[in-house]
Amino acid sequence: MELDLGEIRKNIDAIDDQLLELFKQRMGLTRKVAEYKAAHNMVVFQSEREKAIIRSVRDRSPEELKSSAEFLFTNIMDISKCGQNNAITPAVSIPHGTQIKHTPDVAVQGIEGAYGHAAAQKLFPDGRMNFRASFAEVFEAVENGSADYGVIPVENSTAGEVSVNMELLEKHHVFVNRTVTVPCTHVLAAKHGVKEQDIRILFGHEQAIRQCSEYASSRPELTIIPYANNAMAAQMVAENRSSELGCICSRECAEMHGLDIVNPAIAADPNNATRFFCISKETEVYDGADTIAVSVSLPHISGSLYRMLTKFAVNELDLTKIQSKPLPLEFRTEEDEFMFYLEFSGNVGQPVVLRLLNNFQTEYSYFRFHGNFLAVN
Amino acid sequence: MELDLGEIRKNIDAIDDQLLELFKQRMGLTRKVAEYKAAHNMVVFQSEREKAIIRSVRDRSPEELKSSAEFLFTNIMDISKCGQNNAITPAVSIPHGTQIKHTPDVAVQGIEGAYGHAAAQKLFPDGRMNFRASFAEVFEAVENGSADYGVIPVENSTAGEVSVNMELLEKHHVFVNRTVTVPCTHVLAAKHGVKEQDIRILFGHEQAIRQCSEYASSRPELTIIPYANNAMAAQMVAENRSSELGCICSRECAEMHGLDIVNPAIAADPNNATRFFCISKETEVYDGADTIAVSVSLPHISGSLYRMLTKFAVNELDLTKIQSKPLPLEFRTEEDEFMFYLEFSGNVGQPVVLRLLNNFQTEYSYFRFHGNFLAVN
């Protein structure tokens, strides 16, 4: 006789009761294992025993359940290990509650009026701005102490990640302490008196040009020339006699260089914004810091990624960003070719966070703690 | 009396035996649920029942096990659902085994000698090259049928993702059918007879400049000017009379424009390479295609990402790339703000892959199948 849905579910519920009971018992026993290991100075992770359990589970499962059963038990063991870690790993402490330095020296790429300048002013209203030619020089200035802080764009809502700065973050010994998001309201600017239809050559940073690509394709007669940055393009247009030149820049930047705004709405996305990192040489964690950034390498992407994420899930820490990337050259080995850049919610004042960071440091061959930061409005 | 490690483990093994037995029974029952639902035209996923089970599991667990137990049961239910899906979801078929068109029209950004040109030649030795000013125009040419294929850089081993093209891929109705990786051996080139130390102004694409940043910082007297692309910079240097100009480009590009190679090793990474996508208007799946690319949106990142990855883990499909990104503007809602771009191993000839794709399409509000491709050497 065929069971109806209600009856099948009653049977499932009965099985779930037993599963939960066994799970609780198992967690109690693995806690004992952890205590035993701690008392006898043994490491938590023992891959041989784990492999043997998985082998046996596969052997005892029918073909169509082998991978599901392996997956379930891998999971159960990973949950157990999180419990064991929490029980015995000492929480490393990271200093926090730092004060922002008074009138700090702030390194920014570009020139006055660049979006980076606007971001730095938002972060440091009383900062002494220190303009550098390249992003690498901003990182170097912070690292060698010639600036107290650096302000670096990392992500644009339209154009995506600023890869160069994410790479520089892996290479330099600096930490992220705050982030700020600056709206990028691109305008079309030109010398006083120039009309929109007179403009024949348009300058702007590559990303800005991309964000205004719809406007550009509506005016096929325009020659478009990528420039190192918008503020430099504005300066050049302001200093040039030709009335055929225009540039893409911010409203503030146009005003700063005495240019007219000939078209205030040329960007596809009116909510276009860029996120900046504020970097310092030492870890600085301010009150309210709620996001942590790390990078780790994982040898085999599929299984190991899943198992790494188990640690976040069990500890109820929310991942807010994940990017797989090639590992920086100098750390690449035959086994480790990839890394993951991760951001997650948390504060280094939470023991669960410190234990996770500690566990990452022990378990993965490449591990970088990039900082614990808060978003400034 | 304290138990020793061997005894604790014996107890764990006994529990594992029972867990495995119950898991098998549970999978048998959920299969019956799936069959029942299929027979009565009911959907597989019923979130109310799932929520009730989770609530009850949390209620019956001690404080320190609540999140672990919730996590375990979420997992068990996700594994069950994969099984249910496999049992009842019809596999959608995607045409495959396409032949490459003879002497196709191939759209490439840039000019002769650009890396994109080299990539296109590798993919289509007998193709008619069709140079376009921008990447957007390459996508448009493929979409409106004025080119059979387009060749697009998506990732550089040093400089990272080419974000603009990953965005264009979301916006245009095109599919990826093959990939090719081209080594980018940057050289320093100048007009015939110019010596390295004579060069005062160096041109190159922003990414190329970045890849040669160590060389640049060793020669602080150089003025470096970002150019729209390397091949255009080479053309400009070749046509200019000044002997103070140099450019960063490939060996082939230098030769093509009659320039001397004044320094053959200026890039930081000798293995520097760029990966290109070959795009077409319709899905084309060639013999040996082993990688699938998709984008999906997930409402709440942490839990939902983990649960999405469960589908890959249970089905033993290897993720090879994962990038979280903001969802394209036109698809953004209050709930859905993020998306994930994923690549994984598989072929649309495998039922397990088709079922996964089908499941993604049903479950996530934003889903894009970008193609099933193979890497060409």
Short mmCIF file of C-alpha atoms in Angstrom, two decimals, chain A residues 2-5 8-20 22-33 36-37 39-40 42 46 49 53 56-58 60-62 64-73 75-76 79 135-136 155-164 167 171 205-207 210 213 217 224 226-228 268-271 301-303 305-307 309-311 313-326 329 332 338 340, chain B residues 2-5 8-20 22-33 36-37 39-40 42 46 49 53 56-58 60-62 64-73 75-77 79 135-136 140 155-164 167 171 205-207 210 213 226-228 268-271 301-303 305-307 309-311 313-326 329 332 338 340:
data_model
loop_
_atom_site.label_atom_id
_atom_site.label_comp_id
_atom_site.label_asym_id
_atom_site.label_seq_id
_atom_site.Cartn_x
_atom_site.Cartn_y
_atom_site.Cartn_z
CA GLU A 2 1.27 3.45 -0.90
CA LEU A 3 1.98 5.82 1.99
CA ASP A 4 0.57 9.31 1.81
CA LEU A 5 2.71 12.43 2.24
CA ILE A 8 6.15 9.64 4.98
CA ARG A 9 6.80 12.88 6.79
CA LYS A 10 5.95 11.35 10.16
CA ASN A 11 8.60 8.70 9.44
CA ILE A 12 11.10 11.39 8.44
CA ASP A 13 10.40 13.29 11.66
CA ALA A 14 11.03 10.14 13.69
CA ILE A 15 14.36 9.65 11.93
CA ASP A 16 15.26 13.31 12.50
CA ASP A 17 14.65 12.87 16.25
CA GLN A 18 17.15 10.02 16.32
CA LEU A 19 19.64 11.89 14.09
CA LEU A 20 19.57 14.91 16.40
CA LEU A 22 23.04 10.95 17.91
CA PHE A 23 24.50 14.26 16.75
CA LYS A 24 24.37 15.63 20.29
CA GLN A 25 26.08 12.51 21.63
CA ARG A 26 28.72 12.72 18.92
CA MET A 27 29.43 16.38 19.70
CA GLY A 28 29.80 15.48 23.38
CA LEU A 29 32.32 12.76 22.49
CA THR A 30 34.34 14.96 20.10
CA ARG A 31 34.52 17.54 22.86
CA LYS A 32 36.07 14.85 25.03
CA VAL A 33 38.54 14.11 22.21
CA TYR A 36 42.06 14.75 25.74
CA LYS A 37 44.18 16.17 22.92
CA ALA A 39 45.72 17.63 27.91
CA HIS A 40 48.19 15.54 25.90
CA MET A 42 48.07 16.73 20.46
CA GLN A 46 44.22 14.23 12.18
CA ARG A 49 41.43 9.14 10.93
CA ILE A 53 35.97 7.37 8.34
CA SER A 56 34.27 3.41 5.43
CA VAL A 57 31.16 5.59 4.88
CA ARG A 58 31.55 5.34 1.10
CA ARG A 60 28.92 1.05 3.26
CA SER A 61 26.69 3.24 1.05
CA PRO A 62 24.86 2.20 -2.12
CA GLU A 64 23.67 6.51 -5.62
CA LEU A 65 24.32 7.67 -2.04
CA LYS A 66 28.13 7.46 -1.93
CA SER A 67 28.81 11.11 -2.64
CA SER A 68 25.93 12.36 -0.46
CA ALA A 69 27.06 10.23 2.46
CA GLU A 70 30.69 11.29 2.08
CA PHE A 71 29.56 14.88 1.96
CA LEU A 72 27.38 14.52 5.05
CA PHE A 73 30.14 12.96 7.12
CA ASN A 75 30.34 18.05 7.16
CA ILE A 76 29.74 16.40 10.50
CA ILE A 79 31.27 20.87 12.50
CA PHE A 135 48.73 53.88 -6.12
CA ALA A 136 51.96 51.97 -5.47
CA GLU A 155 35.69 48.97 -6.05
CA ASN A 156 33.33 50.93 -8.26
CA SER A 157 29.64 50.11 -8.42
CA THR A 158 29.68 50.22 -12.23
CA ALA A 159 33.21 49.37 -13.28
CA GLY A 160 33.94 46.68 -10.69
CA GLU A 161 37.06 45.95 -8.70
CA VAL A 162 40.16 48.12 -8.94
CA SER A 163 42.38 45.05 -9.29
CA VAL A 164 45.69 46.87 -9.01
CA GLU A 167 47.05 43.19 -5.55
CA LYS A 171 52.06 42.78 -1.41
CA HIS A 205 40.06 58.04 -17.00
CA GLU A 206 39.39 54.67 -18.62
CA GLN A 207 36.85 53.70 -15.94
CA ARG A 210 33.41 53.18 -19.52
CA SER A 213 29.91 54.73 -22.73
CA SER A 217 28.07 56.06 -28.41
CA ILE A 224 37.77 59.70 -26.92
CA PRO A 226 41.85 57.71 -22.07
CA TYR A 227 43.81 59.83 -19.59
CA ALA A 228 45.71 58.82 -16.47
CA ALA A 268 24.77 55.59 -17.14
CA ASP A 269 24.25 55.02 -13.44
CA PRO A 270 23.24 58.03 -11.32
CA ASN A 271 24.09 55.99 -8.21
CA ILE A 301 39.20 24.64 -4.95
CA SER A 302 35.91 22.74 -4.79
CA GLY A 303 36.04 20.66 -1.61
CA LEU A 305 36.30 26.08 -0.44
CA TYR A 306 33.19 24.38 0.84
CA ARG A 307 34.96 23.23 3.97
CA LEU A 309 32.86 28.14 4.35
CA THR A 310 31.64 25.58 6.89
CA LYS A 311 33.68 27.47 9.48
CA ALA A 313 28.38 28.92 8.65
CA VAL A 314 28.85 27.03 11.93
CA ASN A 315 30.07 30.17 13.67
CA GLU A 316 27.23 32.21 12.16
CA LEU A 317 29.61 34.74 10.60
CA ASP A 318 28.23 36.35 7.44
CA LEU A 319 30.41 36.44 4.34
CA THR A 320 29.86 39.70 2.47
CA LYS A 321 32.42 39.33 -0.32
CA ILE A 322 34.30 36.45 -1.94
CA GLN A 323 36.73 36.60 -4.87
CA SER A 324 38.85 33.72 -6.14
CA LYS A 325 42.16 34.93 -7.56
CA PRO A 326 45.50 33.61 -8.65
CA LEU A 329 53.56 34.85 -7.85
CA ARG A 332 52.59 30.14 -5.80
CA PHE A 338 44.59 30.03 -5.99
CA PHE A 340 40.33 33.75 -1.90
CA GLU B 2 38.52 8.91 32.28
CA LEU B 3 38.18 7.20 28.90
CA ASP B 4 41.24 6.97 26.67
CA LEU B 5 41.27 8.20 23.06
CA ILE B 8 36.13 7.57 22.85
CA ARG B 9 36.73 6.86 19.20
CA LYS B 10 35.08 3.44 19.42
CA ASN B 11 32.01 5.22 20.78
CA ILE B 12 32.15 7.77 17.95
CA ASP B 13 32.38 4.96 15.40
CA ALA B 14 29.32 3.28 16.89
CA ILE B 15 27.38 6.54 16.64
CA ASP B 16 28.56 7.02 13.05
CA ASP B 17 27.22 3.56 12.13
CA GLN B 18 23.79 4.56 13.41
CA LEU B 19 23.98 8.02 11.77
CA LEU B 20 24.78 6.45 8.41
CA LEU B 22 19.43 6.68 9.59
CA PHE B 23 20.74 8.87 6.76
CA LYS B 24 20.16 6.06 4.25
CA GLN B 25 16.63 5.54 5.56
CA ARG B 26 15.96 9.29 5.41
CA MET B 27 17.20 9.49 1.81
CA GLY B 28 14.89 6.58 0.91
CA LEU B 29 11.93 8.40 2.45
CA THR B 30 12.70 11.77 0.80
CA ARG B 31 12.86 9.93 -2.51
CA LYS B 32 9.36 8.70 -1.83
CA VAL B 33 8.34 12.31 -1.09
CA TYR B 36 4.73 11.49 -4.47
CA LYS B 37 5.18 15.17 -5.36
CA ALA B 39 2.83 12.13 -9.19
CA HIS B 40 0.70 14.91 -7.71
CA MET B 42 3.73 19.44 -6.43
CA GLN B 46 8.48 23.71 0.53
CA ARG B 49 8.09 22.55 6.35
CA ILE B 53 12.08 21.35 11.10
CA SER B 56 12.25 22.30 16.21
CA VAL B 57 15.92 21.25 15.95
CA ARG B 58 17.07 24.53 17.51
CA ARG B 60 15.64 20.76 21.19
CA SER B 61 19.38 21.58 21.24
CA PRO B 62 21.41 23.00 24.12
CA GLU B 64 26.14 25.72 22.52
CA LEU B 65 24.86 23.30 19.84
CA LYS B 66 21.95 25.35 18.42
CA SER B 67 23.84 26.77 15.44
CA SER B 68 25.71 23.51 14.72
CA ALA B 69 22.50 21.48 14.80
CA GLU B 70 20.65 23.98 12.61
CA PHE B 71 23.54 23.89 10.20
CA LEU B 72 23.64 20.07 10.11
CA PHE B 73 19.93 19.75 9.42
CA ASN B 75 22.63 20.47 5.18
CA ILE B 76 20.77 17.18 5.40
CA MET B 77 17.71 18.80 3.83
CA ILE B 79 21.36 16.96 0.32
CA PHE B 135 35.04 46.01 -26.31
CA ALA B 136 31.38 47.07 -26.31
CA GLU B 140 27.49 44.43 -30.34
CA GLU B 155 41.60 37.97 -16.98
CA ASN B 156 45.30 38.69 -16.74
CA SER B 157 47.55 36.63 -14.48
CA THR B 158 49.17 39.77 -13.06
CA ALA B 159 46.61 42.52 -13.38
CA GLY B 160 43.50 40.51 -12.52
CA GLU B 161 40.03 40.56 -14.00
CA VAL B 162 39.12 42.77 -16.94
CA SER B 163 35.94 43.94 -15.20
CA VAL B 164 34.47 45.80 -18.15
CA GLU B 167 30.01 43.29 -17.09
CA LYS B 171 24.48 42.71 -20.47
CA HIS B 205 48.14 50.40 -21.77
CA GLU B 206 47.39 50.97 -18.09
CA GLN B 207 47.52 47.22 -17.32
CA ARG B 210 51.19 48.11 -14.05
CA SER B 213 55.88 48.87 -12.59
CA PRO B 226 48.78 55.51 -20.18
CA TYR B 227 47.54 54.84 -23.71
CA ALA B 228 44.32 53.29 -24.94
CA ALA B 268 57.70 41.56 -13.44
CA ASP B 269 56.25 38.17 -14.28
CA PRO B 270 57.78 36.23 -17.19
CA ASN B 271 54.71 33.94 -17.13
CA ILE B 301 24.94 36.13 1.06
CA SER B 302 26.20 33.95 3.90
CA GLY B 303 23.66 31.16 4.29
CA LEU B 305 26.02 31.00 -0.75
CA TYR B 306 26.78 27.99 1.39
CA ARG B 307 23.57 26.29 0.35
CA LEU B 309 27.66 25.40 -2.97
CA THR B 310 26.06 22.33 -1.40
CA LYS B 311 24.58 21.59 -4.82
CA ALA B 313 29.55 19.45 -3.51
CA VAL B 314 26.81 16.81 -3.49
CA ASN B 315 26.98 16.46 -7.26
CA GLU B 316 30.79 16.32 -7.16
CA LEU B 317 31.13 19.25 -9.56
CA ASP B 318 34.32 21.27 -9.04
CA LEU B 319 34.09 25.04 -8.76
CA THR B 320 37.07 26.64 -10.45
CA LYS B 321 36.19 30.31 -10.05
CA ILE B 322 33.90 32.35 -7.82
CA GLN B 323 33.44 36.13 -7.75
CA SER B 324 30.81 38.02 -5.76
CA LYS B 325 29.69 41.19 -7.52
CA PRO B 326 27.00 43.80 -7.36
CA LEU B 329 21.58 47.85 -11.97
CA ARG B 332 18.79 45.04 -8.56
CA PHE B 338 24.57 40.66 -5.12
CA PHE B 340 28.02 35.39 -8.08
#
